[in-house]
Amino acid sequence: MSQPPPPPNQPPQQPGFGPPQEPSEPQPPAPSAPATPPTPPAQPPQQPPAGPDVNKAPQPQPGYGYPQAPGTPPPAAPPTPPQGPGYGYPQQPPAGYGYPAQQPGPYGQPQQPGPYGQQPGPYGQPQQPGPYSQQPPYGYAQPTVPMQAQPGQPGGGRKINAQVAIIVSAVVAIALIVGGGVWYANSSGKDDDKQTTAEGGDTKGGEGDGKEGGSGDGGATTGEAKEKAPAATGSKVLFQVPSPKVPKGVTTISIAGSWLTDSVYAKSGLSEITGYDRKTGTKKWTLDLPGPVCAATPHITEDDKTAIVHKPAMPSKTDPQACTEVAVVDLAAGSKVWTKTAKSGTMPVSFNNVTIGGGTVAAGSTSGGAAWDLATGDERWAPKTSDSCYDAGYGGGAKLVAVRKCGSYDQRQLHIQNVDPKSGDILAEYKMDEGIEYAAVVSTDPLVVAADVGDSAGDGSGISDFFSIDNKTGKLRARLSAPGDEFAARCDAIYKVENCTGVTVGNDRLYIATEEHDSGGDSYSQTNEVVAFDLATGKQTGQRADAGENYEIFPLRMDGPNVIAYKRPPYDKGGQVVSIDGESFKETVLMENPSTEAVRDVESRMSPDYSEIQFGQGGLYMSSVYASDFTSREKEYSVIAFGTG
């Protein structure tokens, strides 16, 4: 995937998803300068590529954790392609609204700026890691034989359920990609130029995305699809929220976190969360915080509770503050339910991520993980300085899954653990081969994790393979090969653990966006697709949903058996939201946004890879995750909302 260009005045660039490069205080690679969009060649290419070649024989792949040659440095950061408002845009694309080069996309899991191994600060100035924080540096993988977990002897201090026999098997990688050629078709959008400003509008309310245990988790598919096509799919701008102005002397500050309920769209600001009426944008409540939000879970409980990590005070140049405060927020009332901290030894833990699963709030860090009862805030477990392993992070939703790191940095091994949310007992465990430094949880039920094996993705996406795991036995069901040059999903497995974009899970299948490619023929247009993998076999099902000429499609979440996807438009059209039937893969347009320049300028800067996108019952809400000190002749917005009806 391409990365957005830095905004004017060049706010600090953020690290990519690759592993750190120094053992003690690794630094990210220098970012590449943004490029201008390429102009069409004088002669059309004789053999334009047509996306992933699903008929080619798979190339031999090294085993899990395959060691590199001694002295081989980590791969350099990929060049930064243009990130314009759409394919074929004739001029230099506008800069984004203050979000640096590596940002999270939809699903509400924003990243924090800062180099690897350090707790990032909002001013672009990294904080010093705590005494117990040891971010594993880049190390060469060692060949290993998969280990069989022994009952009563889990790695790293957590007790295992004696009634569960955990068997971790070595499974041959399934790298065959099967299916047909690349299909493409002209988009059939309408240009609705009537609404160009942030006027109030009307849209039907509905259930919010990401309810705990629901289809928004990207996990088990239950029930029927709720999103239906309106009589008129053309949308109008419901409201826009101006980007907050950062304090003088501040470079960048996190405004991570957005949530959608039946009646409220909630969004983080500099040091507050504001609940807006989802139809009109009227402020319904504001929850003041002592400092910025560092991390937020996308999950919402049935009674509209969610969890965040925030700083205890506003940071300054001399005191950037750590992300020590874990809080539960009531999105209906606009209030805090409780705030807690944890210690590793005598030092407060600075957390990188937070999630909700099974009535438990769990937060992970390089010092270890901690968990609290969602309703009461009572502590369920905390980091132990005696542990040889630590919980780097958790995936939530239908279940609670820990990504546990064990061993020294040169022999790191990841344990993917389905844990009892109340006790922390291990219910099932899969041990990844040594040499895999980071893993992200894509879904907890069915259990799917993503990893960049041997740093082979090569595009900063953090993904070369997906692992489908039986969360009852810990056995590997299948390994899905997803080369970075063919597939467009990305995960921030270093800090956020469940921050993945361009991919969702349901129907026991993984739905993933392909990389953009030439449409073929005499056209110079670009396109991509959403394709499906069977989680039991690791093979493609042959199902494809085409973006259309000069559109780029991104799966957002499940809606019962269907996939909700956003289509990033060409430079002269508005974006679309579509529902993809889980079986037939027929696309139904749910929304098409205005094509006027004023609206396109805002929408185009909300890249699905680097912003938060929520859709529910006729409402589309797009927001940035950073506010910066750059100046612009145009007004900047942190939120734009669209509605139909």
XYZ file of C-alpha atoms in Angstrom:
645
model
C 0.000 0.000 0.000
C 1.094 3.511 -0.605
C 1.744 5.825 2.270
C 0.345 9.355 2.584
C 2.704 12.278 2.096
C 3.670 14.311 5.135
C 1.649 17.483 5.679
C 3.195 20.914 4.992
C 6.059 21.924 7.268
C 6.863 18.234 7.568
C 5.657 16.974 10.940
C 7.706 14.088 12.271
C 7.514 10.891 10.292
C 6.470 7.781 12.131
C 8.064 4.359 12.058
C 6.828 1.682 9.734
C 5.609 -1.710 10.839
C 8.961 -3.472 10.429
C 11.165 -4.673 13.287
C 13.578 -2.362 15.074
C 17.158 -2.256 13.972
C 19.195 -1.803 17.138
C 19.109 -3.985 20.262
C 18.836 -1.228 22.836
C 17.153 1.785 21.308
C 16.221 0.950 17.722
C 15.374 3.747 15.334
C 13.014 3.650 12.374
C 14.350 3.969 8.846
C 14.383 7.409 7.309
C 11.192 8.061 5.366
C 11.277 8.543 1.660
C 10.233 11.794 0.084
C 6.749 11.745 -1.359
C 6.581 11.291 -5.046
C 4.295 13.024 -7.505
C 1.724 10.938 -9.318
C 3.177 9.307 -12.406
C 2.090 10.552 -15.805
C 0.923 8.061 -18.402
C 3.701 6.790 -20.672
C 3.844 7.868 -24.291
C 3.070 4.321 -25.370
C 0.783 1.988 -23.445
C 2.523 -0.922 -21.756
C 2.493 -4.025 -23.873
C 1.732 -6.348 -20.996
C 0.159 -4.441 -18.123
C 0.049 -6.363 -14.865
C -3.325 -7.590 -13.781
C -3.005 -7.935 -10.010
C -1.963 -11.038 -8.121
C -1.243 -13.924 -10.453
C -3.447 -16.501 -8.816
C -2.479 -19.199 -11.321
C 1.258 -19.111 -10.831
C 3.033 -21.866 -8.952
C 4.125 -20.851 -5.475
C 7.771 -20.090 -4.945
C 9.599 -22.050 -2.278
C 9.330 -20.276 1.024
C 11.691 -20.578 3.973
C 10.303 -22.151 7.106
C 8.992 -20.179 10.005
C 11.727 -18.098 11.545
C 14.177 -18.886 8.756
C 17.552 -17.365 9.724
C 19.120 -14.654 7.625
C 22.751 -14.622 6.682
C 24.955 -13.209 9.437
C 25.542 -9.534 9.003
C 22.503 -9.045 6.816
C 20.879 -5.803 7.890
C 17.118 -5.397 8.133
C 15.534 -4.360 4.857
C 15.326 -0.681 4.146
C 12.039 1.131 4.293
C 10.081 0.943 1.051
C 9.897 4.040 -1.136
C 6.969 6.291 -0.457
C 4.615 6.282 -3.422
C 2.179 9.132 -3.977
C -0.957 9.206 -1.887
C -3.324 11.362 -3.828
C -7.035 11.837 -3.725
C -7.606 9.159 -6.332
C -6.103 7.252 -9.206
C -5.125 9.356 -12.178
C -5.196 12.643 -10.308
C -3.512 15.125 -12.668
C -1.687 17.288 -10.115
C 0.327 17.001 -6.939
C -1.985 15.447 -4.304
C -2.824 17.548 -1.240
C -1.078 16.830 2.011
C -2.923 14.932 4.703
C -4.360 16.486 7.796
C -1.480 16.122 10.148
C -1.150 12.390 10.278
C 2.367 11.121 9.758
C 3.546 8.547 7.268
C 2.658 5.412 9.241
C -0.800 5.587 10.729
C -3.528 3.211 11.575
C -6.553 2.939 9.424
C -10.162 2.272 10.229
C -11.394 0.260 13.139
C -10.242 2.769 15.682
C -6.863 1.485 16.670
C -4.583 4.504 16.203
C -0.880 4.315 16.628
C 1.432 6.510 18.600
C 4.364 8.348 17.134
C 7.820 7.421 18.291
C 10.614 5.032 17.485
C 10.515 1.363 18.279
C 11.196 0.324 21.828
C 10.167 3.670 23.295
C 6.920 4.973 24.626
C 6.015 7.656 22.124
C 5.085 11.158 23.097
C 2.623 13.376 21.291
C 5.181 16.029 20.515
C 7.210 13.830 18.246
C 9.682 13.466 21.116
C 10.095 9.882 22.307
C 9.950 9.142 25.955
C 12.533 7.072 27.685
C 11.570 3.461 28.200
C 10.860 2.406 31.733
C 13.304 0.331 33.739
C 11.340 -2.811 33.017
C 10.588 -2.073 29.386
C 12.624 -4.068 26.947
C 11.392 -3.785 23.397
C 12.917 -6.765 21.622
C 15.420 -5.628 19.031
C 15.910 -7.103 15.642
C 17.588 -10.486 15.847
C 18.390 -13.253 13.465
C 16.015 -16.146 13.635
C 17.262 -19.551 14.697
C 15.984 -22.842 13.271
C 13.689 -24.512 15.710
C 11.528 -27.550 16.173
C 7.966 -26.718 17.236
C 7.538 -27.413 20.929
C 4.733 -29.264 22.597
C 3.261 -27.353 25.493
C 3.355 -29.265 28.777
C 0.344 -28.996 31.072
C 1.168 -26.992 34.158
C 4.303 -25.509 32.598
C 3.282 -22.493 30.536
C 5.919 -20.061 29.371
C 6.244 -17.082 31.621
C 4.398 -17.409 34.887
C 0.747 -17.778 33.864
C -0.848 -21.010 35.061
C -2.376 -23.288 32.467
C -5.731 -25.028 32.726
C -4.826 -28.601 33.610
C -7.897 -29.957 31.846
C -6.740 -28.684 28.495
C -4.063 -30.570 26.586
C -2.272 -28.118 24.320
C -0.594 -29.562 21.291
C 1.338 -27.279 19.002
C 1.958 -28.902 15.642
C 4.386 -28.138 12.869
C 2.287 -27.536 9.794
C 3.613 -27.185 6.277
C 2.929 -23.675 4.952
C 0.044 -23.474 2.550
C 1.202 -21.052 -0.098
C -0.899 -22.060 -3.091
C -3.055 -19.241 -4.293
C -5.854 -20.472 -6.500
C -8.558 -18.702 -8.414
C -9.275 -16.969 -11.647
C -7.959 -13.867 -13.319
C -8.544 -10.277 -12.310
C -11.934 -8.885 -13.157
C -12.767 -5.240 -13.498
C -15.774 -3.181 -14.384
C -16.718 0.440 -14.729
C -18.143 2.031 -11.601
C -21.685 3.283 -11.815
C -21.648 6.214 -9.425
C -23.738 9.343 -9.405
C -22.366 12.837 -8.954
C -24.338 14.483 -6.185
C -23.071 18.045 -6.138
C -25.867 19.549 -4.103
C -24.364 19.304 -0.649
C -20.904 20.813 -0.191
C -20.889 22.240 3.318
C -21.338 20.956 6.844
C -25.092 21.380 7.003
C -27.208 19.310 9.319
C -28.831 16.312 7.721
C -31.025 13.343 8.435
C -30.147 9.691 8.521
C -31.606 6.641 10.129
C -29.867 5.586 13.308
C -28.768 2.020 13.862
C -26.647 -0.240 15.937
C -23.059 0.848 16.273
C -20.090 -0.983 14.895
C -17.773 -3.135 16.891
C -20.078 -4.339 19.645
C -18.302 -6.828 21.856
C -18.986 -10.305 20.561
C -20.797 -8.999 17.485
C -19.934 -9.015 13.827
C -18.037 -5.771 14.200
C -15.285 -7.690 15.960
C -14.284 -9.366 12.748
C -14.865 -12.663 14.471
C -17.640 -15.223 14.549
C -20.436 -14.481 12.101
C -23.879 -14.581 13.670
C -27.279 -13.285 12.694
C -28.420 -11.547 9.555
C -27.005 -8.522 7.799
C -28.341 -5.247 9.195
C -27.058 -2.801 6.599
C -29.606 -2.297 3.818
C -29.415 -0.162 0.696
C -31.525 3.012 0.987
C -33.929 4.132 -1.722
C -31.400 6.787 -2.727
C -27.731 5.944 -2.182
C -26.438 9.470 -2.779
C -25.180 10.948 0.492
C -24.694 14.433 1.826
C -22.296 15.844 4.378
C -23.906 15.603 7.807
C -21.219 17.508 9.669
C -17.514 18.210 9.886
C -15.326 18.768 12.948
C -12.419 21.212 12.598
C -9.023 19.800 13.473
C -7.988 20.936 16.957
C -5.167 23.438 17.211
C -2.213 22.047 19.090
C -0.520 24.180 21.744
C 2.237 26.533 20.646
C 5.525 24.723 20.137
C 3.852 21.335 19.826
C 4.544 19.317 16.690
C 2.073 16.420 16.782
C -0.438 15.171 19.313
C -2.567 12.025 19.309
C -6.323 12.281 18.850
C -6.766 8.512 18.690
C -10.120 6.846 19.138
C -13.582 6.955 17.549
C -16.744 4.960 18.292
C -20.231 4.643 16.837
C -23.291 3.767 18.933
C -27.015 3.858 18.181
C -27.201 7.596 18.787
C -23.666 8.940 19.249
C -20.504 9.292 17.238
C -17.690 9.809 19.757
C -14.243 11.128 18.873
C -11.101 11.923 20.869
C -9.690 15.428 20.884
C -6.519 16.896 22.384
C -7.474 16.022 25.967
C -11.117 15.087 25.789
C -13.658 12.823 24.120
C -16.729 14.419 22.561
C -20.001 12.692 21.757
C -21.793 14.085 18.693
C -25.342 13.460 17.574
C -24.721 11.097 14.688
C -27.341 12.829 12.513
C -26.577 16.512 13.070
C -23.143 16.699 14.675
C -24.542 18.565 17.680
C -22.399 18.025 20.771
C -24.243 15.803 23.226
C -21.465 15.588 25.804
C -17.762 16.239 26.380
C -15.601 14.141 28.687
C -12.546 16.098 29.821
C -9.327 14.135 30.305
C -6.106 15.216 32.052
C -4.042 14.274 28.995
C -4.261 12.922 25.439
C -5.611 9.493 24.536
C -2.706 7.168 23.677
C -4.620 4.056 22.624
C -8.243 2.999 22.302
C -10.041 -0.264 21.744
C -12.495 -0.427 18.852
C -14.770 -2.724 20.834
C -17.959 -1.492 22.475
C -20.028 -3.510 24.938
C -23.774 -3.959 24.548
C -24.326 -1.174 27.099
C -21.974 1.197 25.215
C -18.837 0.920 27.333
C -15.346 1.101 25.829
C -11.753 1.416 27.082
C -8.877 3.828 26.504
C -5.326 4.508 27.671
C -4.455 8.151 28.316
C -1.695 10.272 29.799
C -2.090 11.583 33.369
C -1.355 15.171 32.282
C -0.745 17.258 29.208
C 2.785 16.614 27.987
C 5.448 19.252 27.608
C 8.828 19.393 25.955
C 10.531 18.631 29.252
C 7.978 16.080 30.469
C 6.351 14.079 27.646
C 4.339 11.988 30.141
C 3.750 8.231 29.931
C 0.587 6.364 28.928
C -0.183 5.008 32.384
C -3.941 5.566 32.831
C -6.396 2.860 31.760
C -10.028 3.973 31.808
C -13.470 2.671 30.935
C -15.752 5.225 29.263
C -19.549 5.195 29.133
C -20.333 6.405 25.605
C -24.044 6.832 26.401
C -23.532 9.075 29.426
C -20.238 10.665 28.382
C -18.544 9.791 31.655
C -15.690 7.741 33.079
C -16.645 4.531 34.849
C -13.206 4.053 36.425
C -9.490 4.761 35.928
C -6.707 2.354 36.946
C -2.926 2.019 36.741
C -0.532 -0.899 37.172
C 3.060 -1.275 38.305
C 5.939 -3.472 37.301
C 7.900 -3.671 40.500
C 7.737 -0.117 41.822
C 7.448 1.597 38.458
C 4.139 2.506 36.784
C 3.569 0.711 33.487
C 3.189 2.717 30.310
C 0.749 0.804 28.111
C 0.846 0.488 24.330
C -2.583 -1.050 23.718
C -5.912 -1.855 25.354
C -8.891 -4.062 24.527
C -12.095 -5.568 25.941
C -13.006 -9.259 25.944
C -15.213 -11.427 28.137
C -16.012 -8.687 30.635
C -12.307 -7.866 31.097
C -10.259 -4.820 30.156
C -6.707 -5.882 29.261
C -3.744 -3.652 28.420
C -0.313 -4.737 27.171
C 3.172 -3.254 27.121
C 6.853 -4.107 26.951
C 6.694 -4.377 30.753
C 3.881 -6.924 30.602
C 0.102 -6.956 30.647
C -2.537 -6.136 33.213
C -6.292 -6.706 33.370
C -9.280 -5.409 35.302
C -12.929 -6.307 35.730
C -14.874 -4.218 33.228
C -17.724 -3.409 35.608
C -15.847 -2.781 38.869
C -12.241 -2.038 37.925
C -10.983 -4.769 40.261
C -7.548 -6.009 39.232
C -7.449 -9.471 37.667
C -3.726 -9.717 36.943
C -0.667 -7.494 36.692
C 2.915 -7.756 35.371
C 5.371 -9.847 37.361
C 8.994 -8.784 37.297
C 10.024 -12.415 37.846
C 8.411 -13.549 34.591
C 10.686 -14.576 31.757
C 7.824 -13.762 29.388
C 5.498 -10.802 29.112
C 2.156 -10.020 27.480
C 2.940 -7.544 24.722
C -0.734 -7.051 23.949
C -4.188 -8.519 23.626
C -6.903 -9.079 21.054
C -10.460 -8.753 22.306
C -14.065 -9.057 21.228
C -15.641 -12.507 21.340
C -12.664 -13.900 23.280
C -9.484 -12.617 24.893
C -6.199 -13.579 23.214
C -2.732 -12.667 24.500
C 0.385 -12.216 22.397
C 3.050 -13.321 24.869
C 6.763 -12.861 24.236
C 9.245 -15.305 25.721
C 12.992 -15.745 25.609
C 15.905 -13.419 24.978
C 15.863 -11.039 22.043
C 18.059 -13.304 19.923
C 15.793 -16.317 20.566
C 12.390 -14.705 20.820
C 9.317 -16.908 20.670
C 5.717 -15.721 20.511
C 2.979 -17.595 22.334
C -0.538 -16.964 21.033
C -2.749 -17.720 24.028
C -6.506 -17.978 24.318
C -6.901 -16.971 27.966
C -9.684 -17.106 30.504
C -10.706 -13.430 30.832
C -11.421 -13.728 34.538
C -8.411 -15.718 35.775
C -5.832 -15.357 33.027
C -5.508 -19.148 32.799
C -4.368 -20.443 29.427
C -7.197 -22.236 27.624
C -5.165 -22.973 24.490
C -1.763 -21.976 23.196
C 0.086 -21.922 19.901
C 3.830 -21.330 19.913
C 5.117 -19.619 16.822
C 8.567 -20.518 15.587
C 11.531 -18.569 16.874
C 12.496 -15.583 14.801
C 8.984 -14.200 14.398
C 9.285 -11.024 16.428
C 5.776 -9.590 16.210
C 2.223 -10.817 15.647
C -1.115 -9.040 15.353
C -4.503 -10.471 16.279
C -6.886 -10.080 13.336
C -9.753 -11.999 14.963
C -10.244 -13.891 18.224
C -13.118 -16.143 17.078
C -12.122 -17.720 14.777
C -8.563 -17.053 15.880
C -6.423 -15.477 13.171
C -3.078 -13.751 13.640
C -0.839 -11.974 11.159
C 2.964 -11.860 11.120
C 5.840 -10.780 8.925
C 7.836 -14.015 8.810
C 11.522 -13.397 8.298
C 10.722 -9.758 7.555
C 9.761 -10.935 4.084
C 6.765 -8.652 3.443
C 9.115 -5.964 2.219
C 6.502 -3.203 2.103
C 6.181 -2.078 5.719
C 2.772 -3.745 6.025
C 3.803 -6.073 8.853
C 2.218 -9.039 7.067
C 3.662 -11.855 4.991
C 1.442 -14.616 6.377
C -1.764 -15.198 8.308
C -2.074 -18.065 10.795
C -5.455 -19.711 11.333
C -5.418 -21.304 14.801
C -7.908 -23.534 16.587
C -8.595 -21.534 19.743
C -9.820 -24.649 21.579
C -6.774 -26.865 21.010
C -4.030 -24.437 20.014
C -3.353 -26.363 16.805
C -2.489 -24.546 13.614
C -5.305 -25.027 11.131
C -3.660 -23.376 8.134
C -1.044 -20.855 7.140
C -2.166 -18.328 4.525
C 0.542 -16.786 2.381
C -0.122 -13.090 1.686
C 2.925 -11.565 -0.042
C 3.242 -7.845 0.511
C 3.498 -7.116 -3.199
C 0.140 -8.784 -3.866
C -2.038 -7.963 -0.862
C -2.805 -4.612 0.715
C -3.651 -5.420 4.356
C -1.392 -4.013 7.046
C -0.997 -4.469 10.790
C 0.879 -2.630 13.506
C 1.993 -5.680 15.424
C 4.764 -3.789 17.203
C 2.548 -1.718 19.490
C -1.169 -2.065 18.832
C -1.535 -5.861 18.379
C -5.094 -5.735 17.018
C -4.603 -2.760 14.708
C -5.104 -4.208 11.210
C -6.644 -2.601 8.139
C -7.662 -3.884 4.731
C -8.735 -7.241 6.179
C -11.655 -8.742 8.099
C -12.769 -12.220 9.178
C -16.141 -13.966 9.060
C -17.845 -17.089 7.670
C -14.617 -18.936 8.596
C -12.945 -16.950 5.850
C -10.431 -14.147 5.672
C -11.348 -11.254 3.385
C -8.390 -9.199 2.222
C -7.739 -6.367 -0.220
C -5.289 -6.939 -3.042
C -2.702 -4.375 -4.046
C -3.768 -1.879 -6.685
C -2.742 -2.710 -10.233
C -3.411 -1.783 -13.836
C -6.915 -2.568 -15.028
C -5.550 -3.973 -18.272
C -6.285 -3.303 -21.914
C -5.612 0.138 -23.360
C -6.648 1.933 -20.190
C -4.153 3.458 -17.791
C -6.613 3.100 -14.926
C -5.953 1.306 -11.650
C -8.090 -1.028 -9.562
C -7.956 -3.746 -6.919
C -10.180 -6.432 -5.404
C -11.294 -8.055 -2.169
C -10.628 -11.806 -2.240
C -11.453 -14.570 0.238
C -9.319 -17.282 1.854
C -10.696 -20.405 3.519
C -9.384 -20.505 7.093
C -9.556 -24.298 7.190
C -7.463 -24.934 4.070
C -5.499 -21.709 3.652
C -6.529 -21.537 -0.002
C -8.393 -18.876 -1.917
C -12.072 -19.608 -2.438
C -12.154 -17.964 -5.881
C -14.511 -15.215 -4.646
C -13.669 -11.694 -5.789
C -15.249 -8.286 -5.368
C -13.906 -5.751 -7.849
C -13.286 -2.131 -6.878
C -14.110 -0.765 -10.328
C -12.006 1.379 -12.594
C -9.869 3.854 -10.632
C -11.459 2.888 -7.302
C -9.625 1.086 -4.485
C -11.634 -1.172 -2.169
C -10.948 -1.852 1.524
C -12.911 -4.292 3.705
C -13.951 -2.603 6.958
C -15.899 -5.154 8.994
C -18.452 -7.957 8.887
C -22.201 -7.372 8.861
C -23.618 -10.782 9.668
C -22.483 -12.942 6.719
C -21.672 -9.919 4.528
C -18.571 -7.739 4.213
C -18.846 -3.962 4.544
C -16.211 -2.263 2.382
C -15.184 1.302 1.548
C -14.165 2.310 -1.969
C -11.640 5.102 -2.220
C -12.626 7.022 -5.343
C -10.890 8.580 -8.359
C -9.925 12.241 -8.082
C -13.194 13.393 -9.664
C -15.718 11.241 -7.763
C -16.925 10.606 -4.225
C -16.215 7.480 -2.216
C -18.612 4.568 -1.867
C -19.645 2.098 0.818
C -20.719 -1.322 -0.436
C -22.006 -4.538 1.081
C -20.466 -7.715 -0.364
C -22.636 -10.812 -0.107
C -20.668 -13.453 1.791
C -21.577 -16.218 -0.647
C -22.257 -14.735 -4.085
C -19.881 -11.787 -3.593
C -22.451 -9.569 -5.260
C -21.859 -5.932 -4.370
C -24.667 -3.662 -3.217
C -23.979 0.066 -3.025
C -25.047 1.449 0.346
C -23.710 4.978 -0.102
C -22.061 7.216 -2.665
C -20.564 10.508 -1.514
C -20.708 13.906 -3.243
C -18.148 14.549 -5.978
C -17.756 18.277 -5.429
C -14.192 19.456 -4.967
C -14.714 20.827 -1.451
C -16.004 17.485 -0.203
C -13.463 15.424 -2.130
C -10.590 17.411 -0.654
C -11.608 16.390 2.867
C -12.599 12.801 2.091
C -9.470 12.077 0.068
C -7.260 12.907 3.021
C -8.951 10.282 5.177
C -7.017 7.349 3.754
C -8.442 4.007 4.942
C -4.955 2.858 5.951
C -4.160 5.894 8.067
C -7.437 7.073 9.555
C -10.466 5.697 11.388
C -13.588 4.777 9.431
C -16.912 3.821 11.027
C -20.065 2.910 9.100
C -23.484 2.017 10.458
C -27.100 2.348 9.317
C -26.615 4.940 6.621
C -23.864 6.918 8.345
C -20.170 7.060 7.367
C -17.738 8.698 9.793
C -14.110 9.311 8.806
C -11.534 10.801 11.179
C -7.825 11.458 11.519
C -5.750 10.229 14.458
C -3.236 13.060 14.809
C -3.394 16.812 15.101
C -0.319 18.760 14.006
C 1.078 22.258 14.007
C 1.317 22.618 10.246
C -0.269 25.587 8.531
C -2.520 25.535 5.517
C -4.526 27.987 3.482
C -7.459 25.623 3.718
C -9.441 24.724 6.798
C -8.487 21.348 8.227
C -10.979 18.825 9.585
C -10.467 15.908 11.937
C -13.916 14.406 11.170
C -16.219 14.308 8.182
C -19.566 12.507 8.369
C -21.852 11.453 5.513
C -25.440 10.224 5.565
C -28.145 9.025 3.194
C -31.883 9.527 3.322
